[in-house]
Short mmCIF file of C-alpha atoms in Angstrom, two decimals:
data_model
loop_
_atom_site.label_atom_id
_atom_site.label_comp_id
_atom_site.label_asym_id
_atom_site.label_seq_id
_atom_site.Cartn_x
_atom_site.Cartn_y
_atom_site.Cartn_z
CA MET A 344 -4.93 -7.42 -0.65
CA ASN A 345 -1.73 -6.99 -3.26
CA PRO A 346 0.52 -8.06 -1.02
CA THR A 347 2.65 -5.76 -1.96
CA ASP A 348 0.92 -3.22 -0.38
CA ASP A 349 0.73 -5.50 3.32
CA PHE A 350 3.03 -3.23 5.43
CA GLY A 351 1.62 -5.45 9.04
CA THR A 352 3.84 -8.67 7.86
CA ILE A 353 6.79 -8.85 8.88
CA LEU A 354 9.09 -10.83 6.80
CA PRO A 355 12.44 -11.62 8.97
CA GLY A 356 16.10 -10.75 6.73
CA THR A 357 13.16 -9.56 3.90
CA GLY A 358 11.83 -6.31 4.39
CA VAL A 359 7.45 -5.35 4.49
CA ALA A 360 5.53 -5.38 1.21
CA ASN A 361 7.58 -5.05 -1.26
CA LEU A 362 10.03 -2.90 1.25
CA ARG A 363 12.71 -4.83 1.20
CA LEU A 364 16.33 -4.32 3.32
CA GLY A 365 19.38 -3.57 0.97
CA MET A 366 17.24 -0.77 -0.82
CA THR A 367 18.78 2.90 -1.08
CA LYS A 368 16.99 5.44 0.81
CA ASP A 369 15.99 7.18 -2.70
CA GLN A 370 14.40 3.81 -3.70
CA VAL A 371 12.08 3.77 -0.03
CA ARG A 372 10.79 7.29 -0.33
CA ALA A 373 8.92 6.44 -4.25
CA ILE A 374 7.25 3.94 -2.34
CA MET A 375 7.20 5.72 0.47
CA GLY A 376 7.10 9.46 -0.40
CA LYS A 377 8.73 11.55 1.69
CA PRO A 378 9.08 10.93 5.99
CA ASP A 379 7.57 12.80 8.01
CA SER A 380 11.25 13.04 10.21
CA ILE A 381 14.73 12.56 9.29
CA THR A 382 17.34 11.43 12.29
CA THR A 383 20.64 10.79 12.65
CA ASP A 384 22.56 8.93 15.31
CA ASP A 385 26.13 9.08 15.80
CA PHE A 386 27.75 5.84 16.78
CA PRO A 387 30.84 6.26 19.65
CA ASP A 388 32.78 3.67 16.51
CA ASP A 389 32.12 6.94 14.44
CA SER A 390 29.46 4.66 12.05
CA GLU A 391 26.06 6.46 12.16
CA SER A 392 22.92 5.90 10.86
CA ILE A 393 20.38 7.65 8.95
CA SER A 394 17.08 7.07 9.30
CA LEU A 395 13.23 7.90 8.04
CA HIS A 396 10.97 8.07 9.98
CA TYR A 397 7.01 7.54 8.50
CA PRO A 398 4.79 7.60 11.69
CA ALA A 399 1.24 7.01 9.99
CA GLN A 400 2.32 4.75 8.42
CA GLY A 401 4.08 3.24 11.51
CA LEU A 402 7.10 2.01 10.30
CA SER A 403 10.77 3.83 10.94
CA PHE A 404 13.97 2.69 8.05
CA ASP A 405 17.85 2.65 9.07
CA PHE A 406 20.45 2.85 6.44
CA GLY A 407 23.58 2.25 8.59
CA SER A 408 27.18 3.45 7.34
CA ASP A 409 28.54 0.78 7.45
CA ASN A 410 26.49 -1.43 5.18
CA LYS A 411 27.30 2.03 2.78
CA TYR A 412 23.13 3.47 3.76
CA VAL A 413 21.44 0.79 2.28
CA LEU A 414 17.94 -0.16 4.96
CA ASP A 415 19.15 -2.62 7.10
CA THR A 416 16.82 -2.06 9.85
CA ILE A 417 12.89 -1.96 9.66
CA ARG A 418 11.38 -0.78 12.53
CA SER A 419 7.41 -1.36 12.82
CA GLU A 420 4.58 -0.15 15.15
CA ARG A 421 1.74 -1.27 13.63
CA PRO A 422 -1.14 -2.26 14.75
CA ASP A 423 -1.45 -5.34 12.59
CA ILE A 424 2.33 -6.38 12.91
CA ARG A 425 2.14 -10.15 12.15
CA LEU A 426 4.63 -13.50 11.88
CA PHE A 427 3.84 -16.84 11.65
CA ASP A 428 0.33 -15.88 10.66
CA ARG A 429 -0.44 -13.89 13.73
CA VAL A 430 -1.32 -10.17 14.92
CA LEU A 431 1.71 -9.72 17.28
CA SER A 432 0.76 -5.95 18.12
CA GLY A 433 -0.34 -6.10 21.83
CA LEU A 434 0.86 -9.57 22.89
CA SER A 435 2.37 -9.97 26.32
CA VAL A 436 5.62 -11.05 26.54
CA LYS A 437 4.56 -14.66 28.51
CA ASP A 438 2.56 -14.82 25.14
CA ALA A 439 5.22 -13.94 22.78
CA LEU A 440 8.06 -15.70 23.93
CA SER A 441 5.71 -18.82 23.79
CA LEU A 442 4.82 -18.00 19.90
CA PHE A 443 8.52 -17.99 19.02
CA GLU A 444 9.34 -21.16 21.02
CA ALA A 445 6.83 -23.24 19.17
CA GLN A 446 8.54 -21.40 16.44
CA SER A 447 11.62 -23.20 17.59
CA HIS A 448 12.98 -19.38 18.14
CA LEU A 449 14.67 -18.73 21.10
CA PRO A 450 15.63 -14.89 23.04
CA GLU A 451 19.20 -14.75 22.39
CA SER A 452 19.99 -13.47 26.01
CA ASP A 453 17.87 -11.82 29.40
CA PRO A 454 15.35 -8.54 27.78
CA LEU A 455 17.65 -5.03 28.24
CA THR A 456 15.03 -3.47 29.94
CA PHE A 457 14.73 -0.28 31.08
CA THR A 458 12.10 3.00 31.88
CA ASP A 459 10.93 5.31 29.38
CA ASP A 460 11.06 9.49 30.63
CA ASP A 461 7.17 8.81 31.09
CA GLY A 462 7.29 6.26 33.35
CA SER A 463 6.67 3.25 31.27
CA GLN A 464 8.82 0.32 31.11
CA VAL A 465 10.71 -1.27 28.17
CA ARG A 466 11.86 -4.54 27.34
CA ALA A 467 13.78 -5.94 24.22
CA TYR A 468 14.66 -9.22 22.94
CA ASP A 469 16.83 -10.19 20.64
CA PHE A 470 16.52 -13.30 18.10
CA ASP A 471 19.49 -13.76 16.31
CA SER A 472 18.24 -16.56 14.24
CA LEU A 473 15.16 -14.17 12.62
CA SER A 474 17.65 -11.31 13.09
CA LEU A 475 14.30 -9.77 15.21
CA THR A 476 14.34 -7.51 18.22
CA LEU A 477 10.75 -7.42 19.95
CA TRP A 478 9.81 -4.08 22.07
CA PHE A 479 7.96 -4.19 24.90
CA VAL A 480 6.53 -1.17 27.17
CA ASN A 481 4.57 -1.90 29.92
CA ASP A 482 4.14 -5.90 28.71
CA ALA A 483 2.32 -5.04 25.41
CA LEU A 484 3.92 -5.85 22.09
CA ASP A 485 4.82 -2.28 21.07
CA ALA A 486 7.20 -2.63 17.92
CA VAL A 487 8.97 -5.26 16.20
CA GLN A 488 12.88 -4.48 14.56
CA ILE A 489 13.50 -7.02 11.70
CA GLY A 490 17.77 -6.83 10.05
CA THR A 491 19.45 -8.38 7.50
CA PHE A 492 20.91 -12.28 8.71
CA TRP A 493 24.69 -12.55 8.14
CA ALA A 494 26.78 -14.91 6.82
CA ASP A 495 29.84 -13.72 9.31
CA GLU A 496 29.77 -10.86 11.74
CA ASP A 497 30.93 -8.97 8.93
CA THR A 498 29.24 -9.38 5.75
CA PRO A 499 25.26 -8.94 5.81
CA LEU A 500 22.98 -10.55 3.60
CA PHE A 501 21.10 -8.48 1.65
CA PRO A 502 18.00 -9.93 -0.17
CA GLU A 503 17.75 -10.60 -3.79
CA SER A 504 15.62 -7.32 -4.91
#
């Protein structure tokens, strides 16, 4: 497999395959094609995020106004999500946290927890050292979300193109 086609492997602070944080919407569309849907989220601080969704590929791409609408977050819900040479999809909370701890990465705080509309129990663990969030549904890893690394609170570090 050509590494640029490997949409399963997560590259923290960088992207997936040949999709890099810092790309424009047009650059992502040139690689992925037309998205199945586009959503916009407005936030209390008057910022917004535009998301391109590709459910068949298990990927979503967010472009925030705070970062001049370049790609700043990638969410993968693929069954072949990989990091640390392991498939993460479906891992239990305990197994995933053990894997991350073995790599010297600990969650920053207690998880965000809530019950979804369908009654599913959702937990999200943030790993600031990787600029990554693990999303679990009913104790099985369902998604991984990556963002940019940061020089400081105001300066994102986008990877080189």
